[in-house]
Short mmCIF file of C-alpha atoms in Angstrom, two decimals:
data_model
loop_
_atom_site.label_atom_id
_atom_site.label_comp_id
_atom_site.label_asym_id
_atom_site.label_seq_id
_atom_site.Cartn_x
_atom_site.Cartn_y
_atom_site.Cartn_z
CA UNK A 133 -9.81 4.32 11.12
CA UNK A 134 -6.93 6.16 9.46
CA UNK A 135 -5.09 4.62 6.49
CA UNK A 136 -1.91 5.90 4.89
CA UNK A 137 -0.78 5.26 1.35
CA UNK A 138 2.97 4.85 1.56
CA UNK A 139 5.33 5.08 -1.39
CA UNK A 140 8.42 2.90 -1.11
CA UNK A 141 11.17 4.43 -3.26
CA UNK A 142 13.82 1.75 -3.68
CA UNK A 143 17.31 1.88 -5.11
CA UNK A 144 16.92 -1.38 -7.03
CA UNK A 145 14.48 -4.16 -7.87
CA UNK A 146 15.44 -6.19 -4.77
CA UNK A 147 13.66 -3.54 -2.65
CA UNK A 148 16.22 -3.93 0.13
CA UNK A 149 17.28 -0.26 0.21
CA UNK A 150 14.08 1.79 0.32
CA UNK A 151 12.86 5.09 1.68
CA UNK A 152 9.23 5.43 2.72
CA UNK A 153 7.16 8.52 1.97
CA UNK A 154 3.53 9.10 2.94
CA UNK A 155 1.66 9.91 -0.28
CA UNK A 156 -1.96 10.22 0.86
CA UNK A 157 -4.25 9.35 3.74
CA UNK A 158 -7.91 8.58 4.32
CA UNK A 159 -10.05 8.59 7.45
CA UNK A 160 -13.26 6.63 7.97
CA UNK A 161 -14.85 3.22 7.74
CA UNK A 162 -13.98 2.79 4.04
CA UNK A 163 -10.48 4.28 4.29
CA UNK A 164 -8.66 1.01 3.56
CA UNK A 165 -10.83 0.25 0.53
CA UNK A 166 -10.27 3.78 -0.82
CA UNK A 167 -6.53 3.32 -0.46
CA UNK A 168 -6.61 -0.06 -2.21
CA UNK A 169 -8.63 1.48 -5.05
CA UNK A 170 -5.95 4.17 -5.57
CA UNK A 171 -2.98 1.77 -5.78
CA UNK A 172 -3.53 0.22 -9.26
CA UNK A 173 -3.83 3.58 -11.01
CA UNK A 174 -0.77 4.99 -9.28
CA UNK A 175 1.25 1.86 -10.02
CA UNK A 176 0.18 1.97 -13.68
CA UNK A 177 1.38 5.59 -13.88
CA UNK A 178 4.94 4.49 -13.05
CA UNK A 179 7.29 3.53 -15.86
CA UNK A 180 7.94 -0.19 -16.31
CA UNK A 181 11.39 0.11 -14.70
CA UNK A 182 10.04 2.03 -11.73
CA UNK A 183 7.21 -0.48 -11.24
CA UNK A 184 9.86 -3.09 -10.51
CA UNK A 185 11.70 -0.83 -8.04
CA UNK A 186 8.99 1.17 -6.28
CA UNK A 187 5.70 0.19 -4.74
CA UNK A 188 2.65 1.63 -3.01
CA UNK A 189 1.42 0.12 0.25
CA UNK A 190 -1.74 0.81 2.26
CA UNK A 191 -1.09 0.81 5.99
CA UNK A 192 -3.67 1.09 8.75
CA UNK A 193 -2.53 3.40 11.51
CA UNK A 194 -3.11 2.32 15.05
CA UNK A 195 -3.26 4.75 17.94
CA UNK A 196 0.11 3.50 19.18
CA UNK A 197 2.03 4.12 15.94
CA UNK A 198 2.07 7.45 14.19
CA UNK A 199 3.66 8.25 10.84
CA UNK A 200 6.73 10.43 10.77
CA UNK A 201 4.92 13.63 9.81
CA UNK A 202 2.49 13.26 12.72
CA UNK A 203 5.00 12.66 15.48
CA UNK A 204 5.04 15.66 17.77
CA UNK A 205 8.31 17.48 17.54
CA UNK A 206 9.71 19.17 20.62
CA UNK A 207 9.13 22.88 20.67
CA UNK A 208 12.06 25.23 20.82
CA UNK A 209 11.85 27.18 24.04
CA UNK A 210 13.63 30.50 23.95
CA UNK A 211 15.48 31.08 27.19
CA UNK A 212 17.77 33.84 28.19
CA UNK A 213 20.79 33.03 30.32
CA UNK A 214 22.78 35.65 32.19
CA UNK A 215 26.17 35.21 33.77
#
C-alpha cells in the first residue's frame, strides 16, 4: 500500500479555494498509520491562523489513481523536418 500525506494550502478558513501539495509518502502495511502519526505534529507546527486555513490529509493511493508528480509525462521527441 502507498499512502501520501497531502498538504491543502487554502486561501481562507472556508477551505473552498485550496491547492494540494504532496508532502510525504509511505509504502507498506503500516503506511496509513505512519501518515496518521505524522499529522498531529505537523499541524501543531503551523501557526494558529494557518491551522484554521491549511490542513494535512492522508490519502491511500490506488493503482488507478496516481498523484500529480507520478503521472508519466510525454517525452519530447526530437525530430528533424526538411522541406
